[in-house]
GROMACS .gro file of C-alpha atoms in nm:
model
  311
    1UNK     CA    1   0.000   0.000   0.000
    2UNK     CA    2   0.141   0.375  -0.115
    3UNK     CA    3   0.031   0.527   0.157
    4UNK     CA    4  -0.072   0.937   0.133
    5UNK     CA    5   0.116   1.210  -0.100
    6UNK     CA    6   0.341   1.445   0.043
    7UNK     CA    7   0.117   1.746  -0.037
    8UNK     CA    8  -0.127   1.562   0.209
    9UNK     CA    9   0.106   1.509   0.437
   10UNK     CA   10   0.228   1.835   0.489
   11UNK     CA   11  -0.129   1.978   0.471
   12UNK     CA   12  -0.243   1.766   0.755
   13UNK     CA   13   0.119   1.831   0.981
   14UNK     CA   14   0.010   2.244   0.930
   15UNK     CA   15  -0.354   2.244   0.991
   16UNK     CA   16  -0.442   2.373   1.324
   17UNK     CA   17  -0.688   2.062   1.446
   18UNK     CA   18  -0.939   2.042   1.677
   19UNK     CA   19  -1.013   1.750   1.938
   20UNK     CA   20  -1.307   1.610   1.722
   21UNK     CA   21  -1.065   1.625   1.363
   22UNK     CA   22  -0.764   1.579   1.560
   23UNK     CA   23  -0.933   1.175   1.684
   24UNK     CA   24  -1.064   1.140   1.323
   25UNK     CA   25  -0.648   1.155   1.203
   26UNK     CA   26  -0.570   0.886   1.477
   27UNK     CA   27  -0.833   0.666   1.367
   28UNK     CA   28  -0.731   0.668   1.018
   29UNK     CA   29  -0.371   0.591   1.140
   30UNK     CA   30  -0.498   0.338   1.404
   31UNK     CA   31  -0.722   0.175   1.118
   32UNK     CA   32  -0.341   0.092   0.904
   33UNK     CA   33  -0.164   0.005   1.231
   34UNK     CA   34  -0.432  -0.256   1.349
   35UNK     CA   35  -0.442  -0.417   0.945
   36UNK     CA   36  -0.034  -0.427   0.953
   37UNK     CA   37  -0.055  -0.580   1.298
   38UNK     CA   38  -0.332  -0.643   1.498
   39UNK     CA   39  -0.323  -0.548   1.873
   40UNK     CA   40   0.060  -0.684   1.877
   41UNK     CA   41   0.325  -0.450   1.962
   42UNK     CA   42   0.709  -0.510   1.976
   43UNK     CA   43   1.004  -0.365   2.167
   44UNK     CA   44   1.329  -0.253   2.136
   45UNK     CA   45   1.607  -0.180   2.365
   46UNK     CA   46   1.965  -0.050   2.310
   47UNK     CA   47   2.310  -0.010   2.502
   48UNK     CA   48   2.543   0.265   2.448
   49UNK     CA   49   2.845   0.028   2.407
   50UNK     CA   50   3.081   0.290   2.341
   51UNK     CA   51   3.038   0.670   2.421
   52UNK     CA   52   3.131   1.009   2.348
   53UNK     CA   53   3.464   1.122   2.183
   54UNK     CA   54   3.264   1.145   1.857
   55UNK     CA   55   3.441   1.374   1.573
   56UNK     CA   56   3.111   1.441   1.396
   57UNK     CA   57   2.945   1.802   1.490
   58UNK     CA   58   2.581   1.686   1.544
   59UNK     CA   59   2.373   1.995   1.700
   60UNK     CA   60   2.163   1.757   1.931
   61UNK     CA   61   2.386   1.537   2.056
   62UNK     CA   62   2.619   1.513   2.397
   63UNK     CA   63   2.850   1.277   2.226
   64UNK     CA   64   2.978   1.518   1.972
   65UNK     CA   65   3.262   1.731   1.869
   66UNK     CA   66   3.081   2.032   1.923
   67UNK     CA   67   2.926   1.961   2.267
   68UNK     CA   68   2.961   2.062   2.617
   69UNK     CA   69   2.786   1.842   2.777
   70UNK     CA   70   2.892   1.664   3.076
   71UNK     CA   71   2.847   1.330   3.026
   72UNK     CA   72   3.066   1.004   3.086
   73UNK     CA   73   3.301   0.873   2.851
   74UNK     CA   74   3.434   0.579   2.831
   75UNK     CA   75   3.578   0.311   2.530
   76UNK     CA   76   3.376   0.018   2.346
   77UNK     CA   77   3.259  -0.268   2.665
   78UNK     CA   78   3.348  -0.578   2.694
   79UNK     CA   79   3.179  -0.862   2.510
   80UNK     CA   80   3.063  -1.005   2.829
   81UNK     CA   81   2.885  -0.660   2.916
   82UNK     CA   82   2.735  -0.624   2.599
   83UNK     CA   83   2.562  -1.000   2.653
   84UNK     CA   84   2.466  -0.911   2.972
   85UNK     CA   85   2.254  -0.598   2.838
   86UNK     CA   86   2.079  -0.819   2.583
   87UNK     CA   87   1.991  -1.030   2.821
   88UNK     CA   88   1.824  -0.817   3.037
   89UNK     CA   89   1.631  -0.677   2.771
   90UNK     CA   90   1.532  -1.009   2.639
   91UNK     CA   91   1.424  -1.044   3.015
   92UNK     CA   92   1.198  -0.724   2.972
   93UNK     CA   93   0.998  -0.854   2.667
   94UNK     CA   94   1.243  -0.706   2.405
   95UNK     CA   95   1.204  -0.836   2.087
   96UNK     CA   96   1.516  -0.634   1.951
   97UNK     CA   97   1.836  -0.529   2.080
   98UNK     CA   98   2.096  -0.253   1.942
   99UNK     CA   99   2.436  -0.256   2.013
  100UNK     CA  100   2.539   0.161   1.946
  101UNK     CA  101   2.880   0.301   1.933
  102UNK     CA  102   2.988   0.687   1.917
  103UNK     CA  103   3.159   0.766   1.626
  104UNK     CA  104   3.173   0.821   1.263
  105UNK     CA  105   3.332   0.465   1.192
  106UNK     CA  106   3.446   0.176   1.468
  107UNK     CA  107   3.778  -0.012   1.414
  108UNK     CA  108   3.876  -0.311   1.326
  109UNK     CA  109   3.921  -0.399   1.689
  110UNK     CA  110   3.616  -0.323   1.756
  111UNK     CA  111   3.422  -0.455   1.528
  112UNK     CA  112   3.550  -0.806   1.598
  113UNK     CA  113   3.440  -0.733   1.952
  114UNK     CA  114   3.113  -0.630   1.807
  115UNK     CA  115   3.100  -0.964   1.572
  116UNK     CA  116   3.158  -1.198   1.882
  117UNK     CA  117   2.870  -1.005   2.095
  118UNK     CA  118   2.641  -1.082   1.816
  119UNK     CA  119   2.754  -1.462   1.747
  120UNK     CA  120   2.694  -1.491   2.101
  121UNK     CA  121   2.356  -1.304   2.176
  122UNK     CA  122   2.237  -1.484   1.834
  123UNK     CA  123   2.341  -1.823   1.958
  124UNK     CA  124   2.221  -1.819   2.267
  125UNK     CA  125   1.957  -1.558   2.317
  126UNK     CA  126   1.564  -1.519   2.218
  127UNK     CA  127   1.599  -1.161   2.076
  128UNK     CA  128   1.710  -1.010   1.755
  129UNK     CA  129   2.045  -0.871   1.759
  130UNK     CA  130   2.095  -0.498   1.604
  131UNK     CA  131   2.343  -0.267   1.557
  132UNK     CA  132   2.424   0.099   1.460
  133UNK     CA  133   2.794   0.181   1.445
  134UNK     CA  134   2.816   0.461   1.200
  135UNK     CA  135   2.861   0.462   0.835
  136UNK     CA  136   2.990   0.110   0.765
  137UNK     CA  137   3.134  -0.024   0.445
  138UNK     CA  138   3.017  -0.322   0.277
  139UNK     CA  139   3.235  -0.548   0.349
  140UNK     CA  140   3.173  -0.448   0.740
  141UNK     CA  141   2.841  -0.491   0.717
  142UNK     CA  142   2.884  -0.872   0.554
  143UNK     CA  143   3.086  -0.955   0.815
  144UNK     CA  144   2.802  -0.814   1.082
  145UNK     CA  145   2.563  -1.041   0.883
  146UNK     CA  146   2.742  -1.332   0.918
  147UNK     CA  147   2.765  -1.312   1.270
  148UNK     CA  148   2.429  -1.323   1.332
  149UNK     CA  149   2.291  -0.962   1.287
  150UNK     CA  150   1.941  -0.879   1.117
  151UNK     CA  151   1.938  -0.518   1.101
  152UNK     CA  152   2.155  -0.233   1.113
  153UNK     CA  153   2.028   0.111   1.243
  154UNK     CA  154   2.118   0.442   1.053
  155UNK     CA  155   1.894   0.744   1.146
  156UNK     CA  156   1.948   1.022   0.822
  157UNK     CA  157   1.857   1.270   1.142
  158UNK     CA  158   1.658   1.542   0.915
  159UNK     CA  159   1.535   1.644   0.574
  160UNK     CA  160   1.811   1.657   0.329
  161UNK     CA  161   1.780   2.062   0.281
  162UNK     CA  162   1.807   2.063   0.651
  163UNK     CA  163   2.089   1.870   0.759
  164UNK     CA  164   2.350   2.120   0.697
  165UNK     CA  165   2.201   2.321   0.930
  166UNK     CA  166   2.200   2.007   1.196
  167UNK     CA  167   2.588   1.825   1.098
  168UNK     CA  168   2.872   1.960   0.893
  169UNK     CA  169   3.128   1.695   0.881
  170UNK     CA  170   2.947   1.444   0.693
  171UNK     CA  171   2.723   1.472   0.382
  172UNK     CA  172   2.337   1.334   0.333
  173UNK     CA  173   2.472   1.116   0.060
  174UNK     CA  174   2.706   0.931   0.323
  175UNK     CA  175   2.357   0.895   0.515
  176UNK     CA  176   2.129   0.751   0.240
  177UNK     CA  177   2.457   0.553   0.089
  178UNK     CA  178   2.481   0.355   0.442
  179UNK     CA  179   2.123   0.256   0.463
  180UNK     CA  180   2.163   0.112   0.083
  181UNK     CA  181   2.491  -0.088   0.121
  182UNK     CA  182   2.307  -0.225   0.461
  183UNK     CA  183   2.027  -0.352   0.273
  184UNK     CA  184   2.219  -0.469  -0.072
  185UNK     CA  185   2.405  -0.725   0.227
  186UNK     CA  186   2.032  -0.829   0.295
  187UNK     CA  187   2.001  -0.666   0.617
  188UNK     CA  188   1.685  -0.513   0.701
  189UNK     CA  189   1.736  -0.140   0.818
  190UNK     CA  190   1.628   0.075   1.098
  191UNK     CA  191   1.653   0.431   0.982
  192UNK     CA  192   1.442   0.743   1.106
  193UNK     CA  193   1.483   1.128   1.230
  194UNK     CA  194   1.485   1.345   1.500
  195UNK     CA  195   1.157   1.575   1.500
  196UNK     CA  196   1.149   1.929   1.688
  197UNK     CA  197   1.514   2.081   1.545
  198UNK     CA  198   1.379   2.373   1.415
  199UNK     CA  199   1.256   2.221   1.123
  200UNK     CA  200   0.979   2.293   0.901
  201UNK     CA  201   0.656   2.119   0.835
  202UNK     CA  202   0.755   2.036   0.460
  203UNK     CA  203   1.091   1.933   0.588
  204UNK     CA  204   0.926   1.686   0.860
  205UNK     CA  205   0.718   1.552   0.505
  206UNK     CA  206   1.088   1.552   0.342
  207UNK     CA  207   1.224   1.345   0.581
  208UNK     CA  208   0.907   1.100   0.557
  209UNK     CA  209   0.903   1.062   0.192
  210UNK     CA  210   1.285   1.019   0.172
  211UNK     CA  211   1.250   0.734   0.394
  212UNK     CA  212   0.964   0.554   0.257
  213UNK     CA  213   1.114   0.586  -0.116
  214UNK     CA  214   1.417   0.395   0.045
  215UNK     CA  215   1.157   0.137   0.169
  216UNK     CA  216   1.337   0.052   0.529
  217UNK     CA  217   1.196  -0.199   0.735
  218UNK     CA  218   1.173   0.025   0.997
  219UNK     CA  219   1.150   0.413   1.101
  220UNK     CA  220   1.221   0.509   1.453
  221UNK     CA  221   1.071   0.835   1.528
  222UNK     CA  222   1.248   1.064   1.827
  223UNK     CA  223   1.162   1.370   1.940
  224UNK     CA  224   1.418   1.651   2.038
  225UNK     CA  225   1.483   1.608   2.406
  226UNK     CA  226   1.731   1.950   2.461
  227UNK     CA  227   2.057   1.829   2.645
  228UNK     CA  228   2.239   2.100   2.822
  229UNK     CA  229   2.585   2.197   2.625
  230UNK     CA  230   2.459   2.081   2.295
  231UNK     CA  231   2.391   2.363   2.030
  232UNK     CA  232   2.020   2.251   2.031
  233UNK     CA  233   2.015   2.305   2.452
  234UNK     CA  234   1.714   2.535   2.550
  235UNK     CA  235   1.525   2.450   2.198
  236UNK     CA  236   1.177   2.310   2.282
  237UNK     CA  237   0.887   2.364   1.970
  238UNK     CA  238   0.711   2.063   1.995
  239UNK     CA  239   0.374   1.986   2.175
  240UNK     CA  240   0.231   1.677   2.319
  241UNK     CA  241  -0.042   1.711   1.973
  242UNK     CA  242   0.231   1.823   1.745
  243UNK     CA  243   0.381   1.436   1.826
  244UNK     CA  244   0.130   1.240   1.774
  245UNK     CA  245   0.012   1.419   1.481
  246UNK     CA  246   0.388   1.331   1.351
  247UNK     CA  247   0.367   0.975   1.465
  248UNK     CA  248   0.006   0.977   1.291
  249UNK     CA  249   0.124   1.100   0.967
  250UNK     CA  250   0.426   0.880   0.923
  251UNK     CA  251   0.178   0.604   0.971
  252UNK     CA  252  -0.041   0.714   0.706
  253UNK     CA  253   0.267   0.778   0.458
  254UNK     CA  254   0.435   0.429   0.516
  255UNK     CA  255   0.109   0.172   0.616
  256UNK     CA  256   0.377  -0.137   0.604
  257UNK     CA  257   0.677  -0.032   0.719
  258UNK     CA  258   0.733  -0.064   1.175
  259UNK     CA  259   0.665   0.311   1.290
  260UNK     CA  260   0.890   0.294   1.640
  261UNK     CA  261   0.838   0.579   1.866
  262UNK     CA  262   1.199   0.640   2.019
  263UNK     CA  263   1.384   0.933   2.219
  264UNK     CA  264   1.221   1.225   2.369
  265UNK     CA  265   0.900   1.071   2.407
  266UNK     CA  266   0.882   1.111   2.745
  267UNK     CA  267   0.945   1.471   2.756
  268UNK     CA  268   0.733   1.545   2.467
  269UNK     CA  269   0.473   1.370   2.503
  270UNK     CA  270   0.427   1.366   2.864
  271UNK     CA  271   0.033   1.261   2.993
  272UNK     CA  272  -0.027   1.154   2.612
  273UNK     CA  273   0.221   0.884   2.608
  274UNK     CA  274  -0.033   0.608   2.589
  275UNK     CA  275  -0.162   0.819   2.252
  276UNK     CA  276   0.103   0.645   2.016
  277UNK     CA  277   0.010   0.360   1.932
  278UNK     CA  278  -0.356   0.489   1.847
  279UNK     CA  279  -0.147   0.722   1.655
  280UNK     CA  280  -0.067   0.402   1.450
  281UNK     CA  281   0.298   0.316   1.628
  282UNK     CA  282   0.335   0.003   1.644
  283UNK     CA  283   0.653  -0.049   1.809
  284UNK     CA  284   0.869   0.116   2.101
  285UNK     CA  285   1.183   0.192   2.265
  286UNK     CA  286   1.196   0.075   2.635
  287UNK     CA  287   1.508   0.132   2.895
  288UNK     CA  288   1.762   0.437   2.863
  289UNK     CA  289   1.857   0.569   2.559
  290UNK     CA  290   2.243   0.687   2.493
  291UNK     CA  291   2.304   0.962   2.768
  292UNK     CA  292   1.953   1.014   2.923
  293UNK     CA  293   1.771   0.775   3.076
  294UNK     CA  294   1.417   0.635   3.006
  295UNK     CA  295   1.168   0.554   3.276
  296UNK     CA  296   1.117   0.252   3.413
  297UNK     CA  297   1.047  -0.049   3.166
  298UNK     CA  298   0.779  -0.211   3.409
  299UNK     CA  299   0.561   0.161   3.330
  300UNK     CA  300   0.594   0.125   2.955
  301UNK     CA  301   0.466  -0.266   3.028
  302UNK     CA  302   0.180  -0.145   3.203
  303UNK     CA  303   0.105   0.130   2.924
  304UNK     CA  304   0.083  -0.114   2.663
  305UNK     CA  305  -0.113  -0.348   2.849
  306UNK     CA  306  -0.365  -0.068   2.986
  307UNK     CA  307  -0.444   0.026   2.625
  308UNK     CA  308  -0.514  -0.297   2.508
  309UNK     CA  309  -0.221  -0.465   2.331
  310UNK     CA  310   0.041  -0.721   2.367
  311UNK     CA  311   0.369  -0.813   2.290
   0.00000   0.00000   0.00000
């Protein structure tokens, strides 16, 4: 199924809903989420096995060259740590679990450590092992395959005509070019944006459509949670409607592809958390994310159950 047009899109992200038009949208969005999926839900959960240090210039994040941020630093874990986090997501009810380093690139070294965490959690574990370690080359990402992994995570952050404005030492082609050479290895992809950096409504569309004419398996949507000592601290434009009206929208664009709702989501969408999945989400991130933490994972648990799905 196509899904909407852009035009749409964007007219539905600008119009100024009420309540009564604003539940009509969900519906339609709930409608495509239920036919993709039923009343099943997945989760994900990631650990930040290697942090800050990064060389790239990113305006929202703590990790990079051009932050302030206090945050700790520290080199890639150990295999044995790494295990231990997918288990304890697999615990939780996770049905996927991303192993994320800071960085542009990971070494060699590392990415043999990386390939024996994933043999291992692969072999011996009932999740699906993921990973987003920059912009990989092919041959990297055959040798991730052939450990074990299924899909490899790439957000392109923004719109193309808005990236410069977001990172400056790498280009948009680099972005798109690593979510092709992940899926020409045959691994699905997990690639998505950050929503709330100052961008427009036709870039928000522009983000969409460049991510459903790349046809990923799945788009994780975060919203811009402001970390002090980034460039981005103190920027807040996003309301609890404007989210879900985002969330909504993506699901209307991209009826088959997994619609995850990510970072941020707690301090965006505050009382209307439970409101994303009738948005048409039909997937989530549960635990901490890279340097701020979630809330607990029993809450989310309970969330999904109150509204009336499963895993």
């Amino acid at each position: 199924m196509r899904g909407i047009s852009a035009s749409e899109a964007r007219e539905l992200l600008e119009e100024k809903m009420g309540p009564a038009k604003l539940l009509s949208l969900l519906q339609r969005a709930s409608e495509l989420r239920e036919k993709r999926c039923g009343n099943k839900l997945d989760t994900c959960s990631i650990i930040n096995a290697k942090c800050g240090g990064c060389t790239e210039d990113c305006a929202f994040c703590a990790q990079s060259s051009s932050s302030k941020a206090e945050i700790e630093k520290y080199p890639l874990v150990s295999v044995e740590t790494i295990f231990k986090a997918a288990a304890e997501a697999s615990a939780h009810g996770a049905k996927n679990f991303g192993i994320v380093t800071s960085g542009r690139i990971v070494s060699e070294r590392e990415l043999d450590d990386i390939c024996e965490a994933v043999r291992r959690i692969a072999a011996s574990l009932p999740i699906i092992p993921c990973a987003s370690l920059g912009i990989l080359k092919e041959d990297s990402l055959i040798r991730l395959k052939e450990s074990g992994l299924r899909r490899y995570h790439h957000n392109l952050e923004t719109a193309r005509s808005y990236f410069p404005q977001i990172c400056g030492t790498r280009s948009y082609d680099a972005q798109t070019g690593t979510v092709l050479a992940a899926q020409k290895t045959g691994l699905e992809v997990c690639s998505g944006g950050i929503f709330g950096m100052g961008e427009s409504f036709g870039q928000r569309v522009e983000l969409l459509e460049t991510l459903r004419s790349l046809n990923v398996t799945c788009v994780p949507i975060n919203f811009l949670n402001p970390i002090p000592g980034t460039r981005l601290e103190g920027h807040c434009s996003l309301s609890p409607r404007d989210c879900i009206k985002i969330i909504a929208v993506a699901r209307l664009m991209m009826p088959d592809t997994g619609i995850r709702v990510c970072g941020g989501r707690e301090k965006n969408l505050r009382d209307m958390q439970s409101w994303l999945f009738a948005a048409g989400a039909d997937s989530l991130m549960v635990g901490g994310y890279l340097v701020t933490p979630g809330r607990e994972v029993k809450l989310d648990m309970q969330m999904i159950s109150d509204a009336g799905y499963s895993l």
